[in-house]
């Protein structure tokens, strides 16, 4: 069965510093991986996805993610954090087949960026 | 392009009642998925509809049901509400064409409180 793990419940960084939010996955077949962000009382916003190709995927708001097949990881990164990046971040994997809609999410990581 | 809309945004119901939530996808999106988000269980997939047919279903009891109309709008229904059904219900839509992998776009959610 597909699964996603986000080992950190919370990540704290200072504004201007680089940030990393970790994600590891377990899939059978090709991994289709996604990152989403959720602000308080809002739905999820799509940041980026990995399907195939380059291991470094660039997304919205300056975020990028590095796919590492040998370590089964898909960590989210940003070179310089902003206070406005503070939110809940979810890693997800698509559960195979032709269905587009069945995403399996990690538990989420709360990112706190302090001025 | 308008985003995914969900109505109502907030709902308070009593145990034993039933509830219907509505979702209008982004124009041109034919796949609509529903998720339940709770602090304890996180984000869990309920079901996906495509061209008025349920294409995939998560591990929820039969009290949870849904449907999709010819204009791709979707509704989900929960009958005989239980306290544990209190959650944020998120709807997401995506393109679904051939074997491509498409990201989902989420609505703001409906906050259901069962008393």
GROMACS .gro file of N, CA and C in nm, chain B residues 56-109:
model
  162
  171UNK      N    1  -1.352   0.589  -0.748
  171UNK     CA    2  -1.269   0.538  -0.640
  171UNK      C    3  -1.337   0.571  -0.508
  172UNK      N    4  -1.312   0.488  -0.408
  172UNK     CA    5  -1.378   0.508  -0.279
  172UNK      C    6  -1.280   0.478  -0.168
  173UNK      N    7  -1.283   0.559  -0.065
  173UNK     CA    8  -1.198   0.537   0.051
  173UNK      C    9  -1.267   0.447   0.152
  174UNK      N   10  -1.206   0.434   0.266
  174UNK     CA   11  -1.253   0.340   0.368
  174UNK      C   12  -1.345   0.410   0.468
  175UNK      N   13  -1.462   0.446   0.424
  175UNK     CA   14  -1.562   0.510   0.509
  175UNK      C   15  -1.690   0.428   0.504
  176UNK      N   16  -1.770   0.438   0.611
  176UNK     CA   17  -1.895   0.360   0.613
  176UNK      C   18  -1.994   0.410   0.509
  177UNK      N   19  -2.095   0.325   0.483
  177UNK     CA   20  -2.192   0.356   0.380
  177UNK      C   21  -2.276   0.479   0.409
  178UNK      N   22  -2.267   0.532   0.531
  178UNK     CA   23  -2.341   0.656   0.563
  178UNK      C   24  -2.290   0.774   0.479
  179UNK      N   25  -2.170   0.759   0.429
  179UNK     CA   26  -2.110   0.862   0.346
  179UNK      C   27  -2.135   0.825   0.199
  180UNK      N   28  -2.197   0.914   0.127
  180UNK     CA   29  -2.224   0.888  -0.014
  180UNK      C   30  -2.208   1.016  -0.093
  181UNK      N   31  -2.205   1.003  -0.222
  181UNK     CA   32  -2.190   1.121  -0.305
  181UNK      C   33  -2.250   1.099  -0.441
  182UNK      N   34  -2.248   1.205  -0.518
  182UNK     CA   35  -2.290   1.193  -0.656
  182UNK      C   36  -2.232   1.310  -0.734
  183UNK      N   37  -2.234   1.294  -0.865
  183UNK     CA   38  -2.185   1.400  -0.952
  183UNK      C   39  -2.287   1.421  -1.062
  184UNK      N   40  -2.307   1.545  -1.096
  184UNK     CA   41  -2.405   1.580  -1.198
  184UNK      C   42  -2.338   1.600  -1.334
  185UNK      N   43  -2.419   1.616  -1.435
  185UNK     CA   44  -2.365   1.625  -1.571
  185UNK      C   45  -2.278   1.749  -1.591
  186UNK      N   46  -2.296   1.851  -1.507
  186UNK     CA   47  -2.211   1.971  -1.519
  186UNK      C   48  -2.087   1.961  -1.429
  187UNK      N   49  -2.061   1.842  -1.378
  187UNK     CA   50  -1.946   1.808  -1.293
  187UNK      C   51  -1.961   1.854  -1.148
  188UNK      N   52  -2.062   1.930  -1.118
  188UNK     CA   53  -2.086   1.965  -0.977
  188UNK      C   54  -2.111   1.838  -0.897
  189UNK      N   55  -2.071   1.841  -0.771
  189UNK     CA   56  -2.083   1.720  -0.690
  189UNK      C   57  -2.145   1.753  -0.555
  190UNK      N   58  -2.210   1.655  -0.501
  190UNK     CA   59  -2.263   1.665  -0.365
  190UNK      C   60  -2.217   1.544  -0.287
  191UNK      N   61  -2.197   1.564  -0.158
  191UNK     CA   62  -2.177   1.449  -0.071
  191UNK      C   63  -2.281   1.454   0.041
  192UNK      N   64  -2.323   1.338   0.083
  192UNK     CA   65  -2.426   1.327   0.183
  192UNK      C   66  -2.376   1.239   0.297
  193UNK      N   67  -2.406   1.282   0.417
  193UNK     CA   68  -2.376   1.198   0.533
  193UNK      C   69  -2.507   1.178   0.608
  194UNK      N   70  -2.546   1.053   0.623
  194UNK     CA   71  -2.670   1.025   0.694
  194UNK      C   72  -2.640   0.982   0.837
  195UNK      N   73  -2.740   0.990   0.922
  195UNK     CA   74  -2.730   0.948   1.062
  195UNK      C   75  -2.598   0.998   1.123
  196UNK      N   76  -2.588   1.128   1.130
  196UNK     CA   77  -2.464   1.190   1.176
  196UNK      C   78  -2.421   1.145   1.315
  197UNK      N   79  -2.291   1.128   1.330
  197UNK     CA   80  -2.231   1.094   1.460
  197UNK      C   81  -2.137   1.207   1.500
  198UNK      N   82  -2.108   1.214   1.630
  198UNK     CA   83  -2.019   1.319   1.679
  198UNK      C   84  -1.885   1.316   1.606
  199UNK      N   85  -1.838   1.196   1.576
  199UNK     CA   86  -1.709   1.179   1.509
  199UNK      C   87  -1.707   1.227   1.365
  200UNK      N   88  -1.822   1.264   1.312
  200UNK     CA   89  -1.825   1.317   1.175
  200UNK      C   90  -1.790   1.465   1.170
  201UNK      N   91  -1.775   1.527   1.286
  201UNK     CA   92  -1.733   1.667   1.290
  201UNK      C   93  -1.596   1.678   1.226
  202UNK      N   94  -1.586   1.762   1.126
  202UNK     CA   95  -1.462   1.769   1.049
  202UNK      C   96  -1.471   1.882   0.948
  203UNK      N   97  -1.357   1.907   0.883
  203UNK     CA   98  -1.355   1.994   0.766
  203UNK      C   99  -1.364   1.903   0.644
  204UNK      N  100  -1.463   1.924   0.561
  204UNK     CA  101  -1.479   1.843   0.440
  204UNK      C  102  -1.432   1.924   0.320
  205UNK      N  103  -1.333   1.869   0.254
  205UNK     CA  104  -1.270   1.938   0.143
  205UNK      C  105  -1.306   1.870   0.012
  206UNK      N  106  -1.335   1.953  -0.085
  206UNK     CA  107  -1.360   1.907  -0.221
  206UNK      C  108  -1.242   1.951  -0.307
  207UNK      N  109  -1.206   1.868  -0.402
  207UNK     CA  110  -1.096   1.902  -0.492
  207UNK      C  111  -1.133   1.862  -0.634
  208UNK      N  112  -1.089   1.939  -0.730
  208UNK     CA  113  -1.114   1.902  -0.869
  208UNK      C  114  -0.983   1.896  -0.946
  209UNK      N  115  -0.983   1.819  -1.052
  209UNK     CA  116  -0.865   1.811  -1.137
  209UNK      C  117  -0.907   1.774  -1.279
  210UNK      N  118  -0.818   1.807  -1.371
  210UNK     CA  119  -0.834   1.756  -1.506
  210UNK      C  120  -0.814   1.605  -1.500
  211UNK      N  121  -0.871   1.537  -1.588
  211UNK     CA  122  -0.850   1.392  -1.590
  211UNK      C  123  -0.859   1.349  -1.734
  212UNK      N  124  -0.743   1.333  -1.795
  212UNK     CA  125  -0.743   1.304  -1.938
  212UNK      C  126  -0.636   1.200  -1.967
  213UNK      N  127  -0.676   1.090  -2.020
  213UNK     CA  128  -0.580   0.987  -2.054
  213UNK      C  129  -0.503   0.938  -1.934
  214UNK      N  130  -0.373   0.927  -1.948
  214UNK     CA  131  -0.292   0.871  -1.840
  214UNK      C  132  -0.207   0.978  -1.772
  215UNK      N  133  -0.239   1.104  -1.796
  215UNK     CA  134  -0.162   1.211  -1.733
  215UNK      C  135  -0.179   1.214  -1.583
  216UNK      N  136  -0.088   1.283  -1.516
  216UNK     CA  137  -0.096   1.298  -1.371
  216UNK      C  138  -0.122   1.445  -1.342
  217UNK      N  139  -0.236   1.472  -1.287
  217UNK     CA  140  -0.278   1.610  -1.267
  217UNK      C  141  -0.292   1.643  -1.120
  218UNK      N  142  -0.255   1.765  -1.085
  218UNK     CA  143  -0.273   1.808  -0.947
  218UNK      C  144  -0.419   1.839  -0.920
  219UNK      N  145  -0.454   1.833  -0.795
  219UNK     CA  146  -0.589   1.866  -0.754
  219UNK      C  147  -0.592   2.008  -0.698
  220UNK      N  148  -0.702   2.074  -0.721
  220UNK     CA  149  -0.724   2.208  -0.668
  220UNK      C  150  -0.838   2.200  -0.567
  221UNK      N  151  -0.810   2.251  -0.449
  221UNK     CA  152  -0.903   2.235  -0.338
  221UNK      C  153  -0.989   2.358  -0.316
  222UNK      N  154  -1.111   2.332  -0.271
  222UNK     CA  155  -1.198   2.439  -0.225
  222UNK      C  156  -1.164   2.476  -0.081
  223UNK      N  157  -1.234   2.576  -0.027
  223UNK     CA  158  -1.205   2.622   0.109
  223UNK      C  159  -1.257   2.529   0.217
  224UNK      N  160  -1.344   2.437   0.178
  224UNK     CA  161  -1.395   2.341   0.275
  224UNK      C  162  -1.527   2.381   0.338
   0.00000   0.00000   0.00000
